[in-house]
């Protein structure tokens, strides 16, 4: 390499203050990219060059701007570089190339770049959540369908891998310890452990050879549904005149968890404005519950519900489940303890 640099420098009696000019080197040729193995973890880059020179190797966008940090091959090293696949990834660009450029000792370019064929590093589309359903046992069932597959803008490129059909999915839970909860599979539903009052979001992400693991990577290929816990208070009189109005009051409360950028999470309680509620009655233990009145909580979460008291029996207030999806908040169901009401004066 030094021979090339010395030949390139105008070293004969330079004039003081005149910058030394480097003569342009021929651009590297036959730049290729290929997977290093069937695991698709590393990419092999090769090229041809004239002489023995130092090269800068980097992924570039369609406009020639760098898509990732460059790497260097020193003079005397093989014209081959094996790199981690994410060092050539450029998000969802469909026209990435590897540029190999001859550089001087301080990394200045002294040739035009030699370019590989274009390839894409597209991650798969995020799934579409169809339902996020907190269940009565505290678990949360999530259903989804595959996302809309984008057209391959570079069919047959050097790093193309046939898409897995049906797609592979991994359920992901976000809270103080965001984590994947299973190995990739083609399943389109999963039951999360819950409870809704302790989880900020549940979701699923699709995986392929370019999927980035970890929280930020999941956000690019995932769909999440927010979930909230529920608590309902109820003041139910112990006695009521038969045939008269039995009036019950209480409050609906929403319980939500929020995490900051450092994934430190806190739980808060809010007035559950507009929450649908129903009053249920049964004649005694073992009898079937039936709905006798419905209402909605006010802006402050408070509610009042009344029914004609038929005689001795048990009453409870139920906040039914609110099934969510990627856009609508899911809310867990809640049932107050049963209160036995006997005939008598208020």
Tab-separated table of C-alpha atoms in Angstrom:
chain	number	residue	atom	x	y	z
A	1	UNK	CA	0.000	0.000	0.000
A	2	UNK	CA	2.805	2.422	0.817
A	3	UNK	CA	4.159	1.969	-2.697
A	4	UNK	CA	0.827	3.061	-4.108
A	5	UNK	CA	0.652	6.032	-1.793
A	6	UNK	CA	4.213	7.138	-2.541
A	7	UNK	CA	3.526	6.892	-6.256
A	8	UNK	CA	0.376	8.911	-5.756
A	9	UNK	CA	2.026	11.741	-3.846
A	10	UNK	CA	3.714	14.613	-5.602
A	11	UNK	CA	6.752	14.592	-3.378
A	12	UNK	CA	9.284	16.334	-5.617
A	13	UNK	CA	10.072	19.735	-4.173
A	14	UNK	CA	6.625	20.692	-2.935
A	15	UNK	CA	5.968	24.383	-2.671
A	16	UNK	CA	5.472	25.519	0.922
A	17	UNK	CA	1.798	25.885	1.752
A	18	UNK	CA	0.667	23.919	-1.310
A	19	UNK	CA	-1.573	20.930	-0.380
A	20	UNK	CA	-0.270	17.528	-1.378
A	21	UNK	CA	-2.662	15.814	-3.802
A	22	UNK	CA	-3.427	12.101	-3.781
A	23	UNK	CA	-3.775	10.548	-7.190
A	24	UNK	CA	-7.076	8.645	-7.591
A	25	UNK	CA	-6.889	4.883	-7.296
A	26	UNK	CA	-9.002	2.576	-9.491
A	27	UNK	CA	-12.348	1.746	-7.914
A	28	UNK	CA	-12.702	-1.784	-6.505
A	29	UNK	CA	-14.690	-4.131	-8.746
A	30	UNK	CA	-16.829	-7.272	-8.466
A	31	UNK	CA	-18.217	-6.331	-5.052
A	32	UNK	CA	-20.386	-9.219	-3.827
A	33	UNK	CA	-22.514	-9.968	-0.758
A	34	UNK	CA	-23.734	-13.351	0.427
A	35	UNK	CA	-24.906	-15.077	3.603
A	36	UNK	CA	-22.041	-16.714	5.470
A	37	UNK	CA	-24.188	-19.695	6.545
A	38	UNK	CA	-27.778	-20.997	6.535
A	39	UNK	CA	-28.311	-19.400	9.971
A	40	UNK	CA	-28.321	-15.950	8.296
A	41	UNK	CA	-26.348	-14.375	11.128
A	42	UNK	CA	-23.367	-13.032	9.182
A	43	UNK	CA	-22.767	-11.603	5.706
A	44	UNK	CA	-19.648	-12.167	3.602
A	45	UNK	CA	-18.427	-9.261	1.438
A	46	UNK	CA	-15.785	-9.793	-1.263
A	47	UNK	CA	-14.247	-7.526	-3.909
A	48	UNK	CA	-11.404	-7.213	-6.405
A	49	UNK	CA	-8.885	-4.386	-6.380
A	50	UNK	CA	-5.809	-3.166	-8.240
A	51	UNK	CA	-2.720	-3.465	-6.068
A	52	UNK	CA	-2.651	-3.889	-2.312
A	53	UNK	CA	-4.624	-1.046	-0.721
A	54	UNK	CA	-6.614	-0.052	2.321
A	55	UNK	CA	-10.418	-0.193	1.878
A	56	UNK	CA	-13.468	1.259	3.562
A	57	UNK	CA	-16.496	-1.067	3.449
A	58	UNK	CA	-19.935	0.299	4.276
A	59	UNK	CA	-23.617	-0.077	3.544
A	60	UNK	CA	-25.010	2.895	1.614
A	61	UNK	CA	-28.499	4.058	0.732
A	62	UNK	CA	-29.776	4.668	-2.787
A	63	UNK	CA	-28.514	8.258	-2.650
A	64	UNK	CA	-25.040	7.135	-1.587
A	65	UNK	CA	-25.376	8.278	2.019
A	66	UNK	CA	-24.019	5.914	4.695
A	67	UNK	CA	-26.595	3.480	6.050
A	68	UNK	CA	-24.419	2.182	8.877
A	69	UNK	CA	-20.986	2.527	10.429
A	70	UNK	CA	-18.081	1.740	8.053
A	71	UNK	CA	-15.516	-0.988	8.559
A	72	UNK	CA	-11.974	-1.134	7.172
A	73	UNK	CA	-9.747	-3.740	5.568
A	74	UNK	CA	-6.080	-2.868	5.837
A	75	UNK	CA	-3.536	-3.407	3.082
A	76	UNK	CA	-2.226	-6.931	3.178
A	77	UNK	CA	-5.536	-8.377	4.338
A	78	UNK	CA	-7.726	-10.568	2.110
A	79	UNK	CA	-10.329	-8.868	-0.053
A	80	UNK	CA	-12.992	-10.509	2.058
A	81	UNK	CA	-14.856	-9.328	5.140
A	82	UNK	CA	-17.332	-11.282	7.259
A	83	UNK	CA	-19.619	-8.995	9.251
A	84	UNK	CA	-22.622	-9.211	11.530
A	85	UNK	CA	-25.757	-8.893	9.422
A	86	UNK	CA	-26.929	-5.786	11.258
A	87	UNK	CA	-23.797	-3.901	10.210
A	88	UNK	CA	-25.212	-3.902	6.673
A	89	UNK	CA	-28.856	-3.373	7.629
A	90	UNK	CA	-30.533	-0.064	6.888
A	91	UNK	CA	-33.979	-0.392	8.407
A	92	UNK	CA	-36.613	-0.800	5.713
A	93	UNK	CA	-34.735	0.609	2.727
A	94	UNK	CA	-35.260	-1.391	-0.438
A	95	UNK	CA	-32.088	-0.234	-2.190
A	96	UNK	CA	-29.075	-0.901	0.002
A	97	UNK	CA	-25.649	-1.583	-1.495
A	98	UNK	CA	-22.219	-2.331	-0.130
A	99	UNK	CA	-19.674	0.303	-1.178
A	100	UNK	CA	-15.967	-0.554	-1.145
A	101	UNK	CA	-13.661	2.466	-1.477
A	102	UNK	CA	-9.881	2.791	-1.482
A	103	UNK	CA	-8.747	5.123	1.308
A	104	UNK	CA	-5.616	6.852	2.400
A	105	UNK	CA	-3.970	6.403	5.811
A	106	UNK	CA	-6.385	8.869	7.446
A	107	UNK	CA	-9.454	7.233	5.853
A	108	UNK	CA	-9.901	9.825	3.111
A	109	UNK	CA	-11.362	8.352	-0.080
A	110	UNK	CA	-8.892	8.087	-2.968
A	111	UNK	CA	-11.138	6.141	-5.354
A	112	UNK	CA	-14.708	6.015	-6.489
A	113	UNK	CA	-16.718	3.393	-4.619
A	114	UNK	CA	-17.207	-0.058	-6.062
A	115	UNK	CA	-20.822	-1.071	-5.494
A	116	UNK	CA	-22.493	-4.412	-4.900
A	117	UNK	CA	-25.875	-5.284	-6.393
A	118	UNK	CA	-28.773	-3.678	-4.516
A	119	UNK	CA	-30.490	-5.680	-1.770
A	120	UNK	CA	-33.134	-5.045	0.866
A	121	UNK	CA	-33.046	-5.581	4.618
A	122	UNK	CA	-36.793	-5.370	5.148
A	123	UNK	CA	-38.264	-6.585	8.402
A	124	UNK	CA	-41.634	-8.343	8.255
A	125	UNK	CA	-44.928	-6.461	8.649
A	126	UNK	CA	-46.345	-6.203	12.151
A	127	UNK	CA	-49.303	-8.465	12.934
A	128	UNK	CA	-52.807	-7.005	13.305
A	129	UNK	CA	-54.335	-7.487	16.755
A	130	UNK	CA	-57.961	-8.587	16.426
A	131	UNK	CA	-58.766	-8.889	20.135
A	132	UNK	CA	-57.185	-8.327	23.536
A	133	UNK	CA	-59.448	-10.000	26.095
A	134	UNK	CA	-58.761	-9.935	29.853
A	135	UNK	CA	-60.363	-13.081	31.264
A	136	UNK	CA	-62.064	-13.647	34.618
A	137	UNK	CA	-59.132	-15.728	35.894
A	138	UNK	CA	-56.735	-12.756	35.475
A	139	UNK	CA	-55.095	-13.939	32.263
A	140	UNK	CA	-55.245	-12.023	28.983
A	141	UNK	CA	-55.991	-13.743	25.682
A	142	UNK	CA	-54.701	-12.044	22.525
A	143	UNK	CA	-55.641	-12.969	18.954
A	144	UNK	CA	-54.010	-11.632	15.790
A	145	UNK	CA	-53.748	-12.045	12.043
A	146	UNK	CA	-50.671	-11.618	9.813
A	147	UNK	CA	-49.886	-8.114	8.594
A	148	UNK	CA	-50.062	-7.048	4.967
A	149	UNK	CA	-46.960	-8.292	3.167
A	150	UNK	CA	-45.124	-5.599	1.207
A	151	UNK	CA	-43.972	-6.178	-2.352
A	152	UNK	CA	-40.333	-7.222	-2.706
A	153	UNK	CA	-38.693	-4.296	-4.476
A	154	UNK	CA	-35.549	-6.327	-5.186
A	155	UNK	CA	-36.710	-9.851	-6.029
A	156	UNK	CA	-33.808	-12.246	-6.342
A	157	UNK	CA	-31.279	-9.965	-4.656
A	158	UNK	CA	-28.111	-11.582	-3.217
A	159	UNK	CA	-29.509	-11.715	0.338
A	160	UNK	CA	-33.074	-12.736	-0.477
A	161	UNK	CA	-34.446	-15.471	1.762
A	162	UNK	CA	-37.807	-17.057	0.905
A	163	UNK	CA	-40.452	-15.710	3.267
A	164	UNK	CA	-41.695	-18.212	5.825
A	165	UNK	CA	-45.337	-19.049	5.175
A	166	UNK	CA	-47.284	-18.942	7.351
A	167	UNK	CA	-45.295	-16.265	9.209
A	168	UNK	CA	-43.595	-16.871	12.533
A	169	UNK	CA	-44.779	-14.910	15.581
A	170	UNK	CA	-43.477	-14.331	19.106
A	171	UNK	CA	-45.736	-12.963	21.903
A	172	UNK	CA	-44.160	-10.100	23.853
A	173	UNK	CA	-45.097	-8.604	27.206
A	174	UNK	CA	-44.104	-5.070	28.224
A	175	UNK	CA	-43.691	-4.070	31.837
A	176	UNK	CA	-40.693	-3.772	34.146
A	177	UNK	CA	-39.123	-6.738	32.354
A	178	UNK	CA	-40.095	-6.661	28.650
A	179	UNK	CA	-39.622	-10.138	27.309
A	180	UNK	CA	-40.532	-12.655	24.664
A	181	UNK	CA	-42.770	-15.373	26.053
A	182	UNK	CA	-42.333	-18.234	23.606
A	183	UNK	CA	-40.262	-19.524	20.742
A	184	UNK	CA	-41.339	-18.404	17.234
A	185	UNK	CA	-44.411	-20.283	16.023
A	186	UNK	CA	-47.252	-19.990	13.525
A	187	UNK	CA	-49.862	-19.693	16.321
A	188	UNK	CA	-52.194	-16.683	16.027
A	189	UNK	CA	-53.245	-16.478	19.688
A	190	UNK	CA	-51.598	-16.513	23.096
A	191	UNK	CA	-52.740	-16.337	26.727
A	192	UNK	CA	-50.640	-13.972	28.849
A	193	UNK	CA	-50.331	-14.571	32.556
A	194	UNK	CA	-51.588	-11.135	33.630
A	195	UNK	CA	-53.085	-9.647	35.650
A	196	UNK	CA	-54.218	-6.662	33.601
A	197	UNK	CA	-53.613	-4.315	36.556
A	198	UNK	CA	-49.886	-5.160	36.480
A	199	UNK	CA	-49.186	-5.165	32.728
A	200	UNK	CA	-48.870	-2.052	30.613
A	201	UNK	CA	-49.195	-3.777	27.222
A	202	UNK	CA	-49.280	-7.180	25.582
A	203	UNK	CA	-48.469	-7.876	21.974
A	204	UNK	CA	-46.798	-9.970	19.340
A	205	UNK	CA	-44.073	-9.440	16.774
A	206	UNK	CA	-43.227	-11.160	13.508
A	207	UNK	CA	-39.733	-12.521	12.926
A	208	UNK	CA	-37.521	-12.974	9.893
A	209	UNK	CA	-33.776	-12.881	9.173
A	210	UNK	CA	-33.635	-9.079	9.682
A	211	UNK	CA	-35.644	-8.846	12.895
A	212	UNK	CA	-33.828	-6.910	15.609
A	213	UNK	CA	-34.234	-8.466	19.029
A	214	UNK	CA	-34.912	-6.410	22.136
A	215	UNK	CA	-37.429	-3.710	23.034
A	216	UNK	CA	-36.654	-1.213	20.236
A	217	UNK	CA	-36.515	-3.946	17.637
A	218	UNK	CA	-39.853	-5.360	18.730
A	219	UNK	CA	-41.485	-1.974	18.315
A	220	UNK	CA	-40.627	-2.040	14.602
A	221	UNK	CA	-42.282	-5.383	13.877
A	222	UNK	CA	-44.867	-5.642	16.641
A	223	UNK	CA	-48.420	-4.698	17.505
A	224	UNK	CA	-49.368	-3.976	21.099
A	225	UNK	CA	-52.632	-3.648	22.977
A	226	UNK	CA	-52.912	-1.618	26.176
A	227	UNK	CA	-54.711	-3.275	29.061
A	228	UNK	CA	-56.206	-1.931	32.287
A	229	UNK	CA	-57.389	-3.509	35.480
A	230	UNK	CA	-60.756	-2.787	37.076
A	231	UNK	CA	-62.061	-2.324	40.603
A	232	UNK	CA	-65.668	-1.601	41.557
A	233	UNK	CA	-67.018	-0.586	44.954
A	234	UNK	CA	-70.656	-1.159	45.875
A	235	UNK	CA	-72.741	-0.050	48.839
A	236	UNK	CA	-75.651	-2.515	49.047
A	237	UNK	CA	-78.209	-2.151	51.886
A	238	UNK	CA	-78.592	-5.245	54.049
A	239	UNK	CA	-82.364	-4.764	54.274
A	240	UNK	CA	-85.007	-3.304	51.992
A	241	UNK	CA	-88.840	-3.203	51.997
A	242	UNK	CA	-90.183	-5.865	49.651
A	243	UNK	CA	-91.702	-4.388	46.517
A	244	UNK	CA	-89.829	-1.105	46.968
A	245	UNK	CA	-86.756	0.273	45.219
A	246	UNK	CA	-83.424	-1.170	46.231
A	247	UNK	CA	-80.766	1.430	45.412
A	248	UNK	CA	-77.077	0.625	45.177
A	249	UNK	CA	-74.243	3.140	44.821
A	250	UNK	CA	-70.527	2.831	44.224
A	251	UNK	CA	-67.638	3.726	42.026
A	252	UNK	CA	-65.869	2.200	39.025
A	253	UNK	CA	-62.072	2.517	39.060
A	254	UNK	CA	-59.614	1.906	36.230
A	255	UNK	CA	-56.136	0.611	37.162
A	256	UNK	CA	-53.342	1.300	34.678
A	257	UNK	CA	-49.583	0.861	34.589
A	258	UNK	CA	-47.240	3.201	32.729
A	259	UNK	CA	-43.517	2.862	32.006
A	260	UNK	CA	-41.025	5.613	31.212
A	261	UNK	CA	-38.239	5.353	28.637
A	262	UNK	CA	-36.094	3.580	31.220
A	263	UNK	CA	-38.894	1.028	31.636
A	264	UNK	CA	-39.539	2.077	35.233
A	265	UNK	CA	-43.239	1.457	35.751
A	266	UNK	CA	-45.852	2.770	38.159
A	267	UNK	CA	-49.505	1.877	38.687
A	268	UNK	CA	-52.245	4.521	38.898
A	269	UNK	CA	-55.991	4.532	39.592
A	270	UNK	CA	-58.469	6.642	37.601
A	271	UNK	CA	-62.200	7.361	37.633
A	272	UNK	CA	-63.594	4.895	35.086
A	273	UNK	CA	-65.924	7.339	33.350
A	274	UNK	CA	-68.672	5.749	31.253
A	275	UNK	CA	-67.935	2.180	32.355
A	276	UNK	CA	-70.891	-0.114	31.728
A	277	UNK	CA	-72.136	-1.926	34.825
A	278	UNK	CA	-74.876	-4.388	35.579
A	279	UNK	CA	-76.698	-5.332	38.773
A	280	UNK	CA	-77.207	-9.064	39.194
A	281	UNK	CA	-79.565	-10.942	41.536
A	282	UNK	CA	-80.082	-14.521	42.636
A	283	UNK	CA	-82.399	-16.101	45.149
A	284	UNK	CA	-79.639	-17.846	47.056
A	285	UNK	CA	-76.368	-19.738	46.900
A	286	UNK	CA	-76.322	-22.153	43.980
A	287	UNK	CA	-79.051	-20.327	42.063
A	288	UNK	CA	-78.325	-18.724	38.706
A	289	UNK	CA	-77.439	-15.048	38.558
A	290	UNK	CA	-79.596	-12.829	36.367
A	291	UNK	CA	-79.267	-9.187	35.361
A	292	UNK	CA	-81.961	-6.962	36.893
A	293	UNK	CA	-80.609	-3.491	35.994
A	294	UNK	CA	-77.830	-1.788	34.065
A	295	UNK	CA	-76.139	1.594	34.303
A	296	UNK	CA	-73.020	3.518	33.363
A	297	UNK	CA	-70.552	5.274	35.624
A	298	UNK	CA	-70.522	9.055	35.483
A	299	UNK	CA	-67.562	11.276	34.668
A	300	UNK	CA	-66.292	10.838	38.225
A	301	UNK	CA	-66.639	7.050	38.061
A	302	UNK	CA	-69.600	7.069	40.482
A	303	UNK	CA	-72.813	5.235	39.705
A	304	UNK	CA	-76.288	4.614	41.072
A	305	UNK	CA	-78.459	1.659	40.086
A	306	UNK	CA	-81.889	0.632	41.351
A	307	UNK	CA	-84.262	-2.274	41.078
A	308	UNK	CA	-87.521	-3.348	42.702
A	309	UNK	CA	-86.712	-5.615	45.638
A	310	UNK	CA	-88.630	-8.893	45.276
A	311	UNK	CA	-87.696	-10.318	48.633
A	312	UNK	CA	-84.752	-12.086	50.191
A	313	UNK	CA	-81.829	-12.654	47.818
A	314	UNK	CA	-78.256	-11.845	46.919
A	315	UNK	CA	-76.994	-8.907	44.836
A	316	UNK	CA	-73.722	-8.036	43.184
A	317	UNK	CA	-72.394	-5.454	40.704
A	318	UNK	CA	-70.508	-6.633	37.634
A	319	UNK	CA	-68.219	-4.643	35.330
A	320	UNK	CA	-68.092	-6.840	32.213
A	321	UNK	CA	-64.910	-7.270	30.209
A	322	UNK	CA	-64.071	-4.655	27.579
A	323	UNK	CA	-62.391	-6.405	24.650
A	324	UNK	CA	-59.692	-4.238	23.100
A	325	UNK	CA	-57.335	-4.391	20.132
A	326	UNK	CA	-54.377	-2.400	18.919
A	327	UNK	CA	-56.395	0.848	19.075
A	328	UNK	CA	-58.969	0.236	21.813
A	329	UNK	CA	-58.090	-0.162	25.491
A	330	UNK	CA	-58.902	-3.581	26.950
A	331	UNK	CA	-60.340	-3.609	30.471
A	332	UNK	CA	-60.514	-6.513	32.865
A	333	UNK	CA	-63.883	-7.640	34.274
A	334	UNK	CA	-64.683	-7.239	37.947
A	335	UNK	CA	-67.406	-8.634	40.186
A	336	UNK	CA	-68.176	-7.350	43.682
A	337	UNK	CA	-68.763	-9.737	46.535
A	338	UNK	CA	-72.378	-10.923	46.859
A	339	UNK	CA	-74.453	-9.194	49.531
A	340	UNK	CA	-77.527	-10.876	51.001
A	341	UNK	CA	-80.467	-8.509	51.323
A	342	UNK	CA	-83.429	-9.317	53.605
A	343	UNK	CA	-86.874	-7.738	53.748
A	344	UNK	CA	-87.131	-5.006	56.313
A	345	UNK	CA	-87.323	-1.274	56.876
A	346	UNK	CA	-84.590	0.872	55.383
